[in-house]
């Protein structure tokens, strides 16, 4: 089994796609007005309109209602990203902070209120853990 993606359901795919393009510097593949994806080497962030889940009825995800998931991106320089995002007028939730587990992170919100975390492992233990996780993921993918 391989992790494939996280999908955010939204009322406005164009707006949230534009936001993530500005925030990450990546370019989305826009398949339709209802669906776009950001593909990275570690997974995909998919953005889809509410129209794509209508068939689920009462069980359909509600846009702008997330209270439990944080979308995370590993970046090379959290502090540099913070300076760049401030110029883009992003809603910053938490300025760069080094956490007890060794990651330095920056939290901000996307247009639907979802939390986004840019993080960088900065302590020796965190760097070792991240390198080990990367190696394990690459080994698992090679076996698949």
PDB file of C-alpha atoms in Angstrom, residues 70-141:
ATOM      1  CA  UNK A  70      -3.090  20.089   8.932  1.00  0.00           C
ATOM      2  CA  UNK A  71      -1.647  20.059   5.397  1.00  0.00           C
ATOM      3  CA  UNK A  72       2.139  19.834   5.777  1.00  0.00           C
ATOM      4  CA  UNK A  73       5.018  20.629   3.450  1.00  0.00           C
ATOM      5  CA  UNK A  74       8.684  19.967   4.161  1.00  0.00           C
ATOM      6  CA  UNK A  75      10.631  23.077   3.121  1.00  0.00           C
ATOM      7  CA  UNK A  76      14.332  23.937   3.113  1.00  0.00           C
ATOM      8  CA  UNK A  77      14.070  27.199   5.059  1.00  0.00           C
ATOM      9  CA  UNK A  78      11.043  27.931   7.247  1.00  0.00           C
ATOM     10  CA  UNK A  79      12.234  31.422   8.150  1.00  0.00           C
ATOM     11  CA  UNK A  80      12.776  32.332   4.497  1.00  0.00           C
ATOM     12  CA  UNK A  81       9.316  31.016   3.638  1.00  0.00           C
ATOM     13  CA  UNK A  82       7.848  33.080   6.481  1.00  0.00           C
ATOM     14  CA  UNK A  83       9.347  36.275   5.040  1.00  0.00           C
ATOM     15  CA  UNK A  84       8.038  35.382   1.560  1.00  0.00           C
ATOM     16  CA  UNK A  85       4.529  34.541   2.822  1.00  0.00           C
ATOM     17  CA  UNK A  86       4.285  37.773   4.814  1.00  0.00           C
ATOM     18  CA  UNK A  87       4.729  39.652   1.527  1.00  0.00           C
ATOM     19  CA  UNK A  88       1.860  37.594   0.034  1.00  0.00           C
ATOM     20  CA  UNK A  89      -0.452  38.639   2.870  1.00  0.00           C
ATOM     21  CA  UNK A  90      -1.129  35.092   4.090  1.00  0.00           C
ATOM     22  CA  UNK A  91      -3.033  34.610   7.365  1.00  0.00           C
ATOM     23  CA  UNK A  92      -0.225  33.546   9.693  1.00  0.00           C
ATOM     24  CA  UNK A  93      -1.376  31.485  12.704  1.00  0.00           C
ATOM     25  CA  UNK A  94       2.007  30.817  14.295  1.00  0.00           C
ATOM     26  CA  UNK A  95       5.319  32.411  13.351  1.00  0.00           C
ATOM     27  CA  UNK A  96       8.322  30.095  12.923  1.00  0.00           C
ATOM     28  CA  UNK A  97       8.778  28.068  16.082  1.00  0.00           C
ATOM     29  CA  UNK A  98      11.145  25.246  16.967  1.00  0.00           C
ATOM     30  CA  UNK A  99       9.187  22.428  18.607  1.00  0.00           C
ATOM     31  CA  UNK A 100      10.409  19.895  21.200  1.00  0.00           C
ATOM     32  CA  UNK A 101      10.416  17.138  18.537  1.00  0.00           C
ATOM     33  CA  UNK A 102      13.001  19.097  16.528  1.00  0.00           C
ATOM     34  CA  UNK A 103      11.046  20.604  13.661  1.00  0.00           C
ATOM     35  CA  UNK A 104      10.903  24.326  13.040  1.00  0.00           C
ATOM     36  CA  UNK A 105       7.477  25.137  11.659  1.00  0.00           C
ATOM     37  CA  UNK A 106       5.244  27.904  10.431  1.00  0.00           C
ATOM     38  CA  UNK A 107       1.440  27.626  10.518  1.00  0.00           C
ATOM     39  CA  UNK A 108      -0.904  29.617   8.291  1.00  0.00           C
ATOM     40  CA  UNK A 109      -4.398  29.244   6.852  1.00  0.00           C
ATOM     41  CA  UNK A 110      -5.616  28.649   3.337  1.00  0.00           C
ATOM     42  CA  UNK A 111      -8.718  30.517   2.035  1.00  0.00           C
ATOM     43  CA  UNK A 112     -11.052  27.837   3.445  1.00  0.00           C
ATOM     44  CA  UNK A 113      -9.470  28.066   6.895  1.00  0.00           C
ATOM     45  CA  UNK A 114      -7.470  24.824   6.644  1.00  0.00           C
ATOM     46  CA  UNK A 115      -4.202  24.914   8.562  1.00  0.00           C
ATOM     47  CA  UNK A 116      -1.027  24.641   6.499  1.00  0.00           C
ATOM     48  CA  UNK A 117       2.337  23.831   8.074  1.00  0.00           C
ATOM     49  CA  UNK A 118       5.705  24.501   6.465  1.00  0.00           C
ATOM     50  CA  UNK A 119       8.359  22.655   8.472  1.00  0.00           C
ATOM     51  CA  UNK A 120      12.076  21.969   8.481  1.00  0.00           C
ATOM     52  CA  UNK A 121      13.822  19.429  10.714  1.00  0.00           C
ATOM     53  CA  UNK A 122      16.507  21.425  12.552  1.00  0.00           C
ATOM     54  CA  UNK A 123      17.864  19.389  15.466  1.00  0.00           C
ATOM     55  CA  UNK A 124      20.258  16.472  14.914  1.00  0.00           C
ATOM     56  CA  UNK A 125      17.603  13.968  16.076  1.00  0.00           C
ATOM     57  CA  UNK A 126      14.928  15.452  13.795  1.00  0.00           C
ATOM     58  CA  UNK A 127      17.293  15.512  10.822  1.00  0.00           C
ATOM     59  CA  UNK A 128      18.255  11.869  11.449  1.00  0.00           C
ATOM     60  CA  UNK A 129      14.594  10.841  11.831  1.00  0.00           C
ATOM     61  CA  UNK A 130      13.619  12.627   8.601  1.00  0.00           C
ATOM     62  CA  UNK A 131      16.522  11.065   6.657  1.00  0.00           C
ATOM     63  CA  UNK A 132      15.582   7.636   8.023  1.00  0.00           C
ATOM     64  CA  UNK A 133      11.909   8.084   7.083  1.00  0.00           C
ATOM     65  CA  UNK A 134      12.936   9.182   3.581  1.00  0.00           C
ATOM     66  CA  UNK A 135      15.196   6.151   3.142  1.00  0.00           C
ATOM     67  CA  UNK A 136      12.467   3.791   4.401  1.00  0.00           C
ATOM     68  CA  UNK A 137       9.906   5.324   2.026  1.00  0.00           C
ATOM     69  CA  UNK A 138      12.285   4.983  -0.922  1.00  0.00           C
ATOM     70  CA  UNK A 139      12.999   1.344  -0.040  1.00  0.00           C
ATOM     71  CA  UNK A 140       9.292   0.554   0.245  1.00  0.00           C
ATOM     72  CA  UNK A 141       8.599   2.200  -3.120  1.00  0.00           C
TER      73      UNK A 141
END
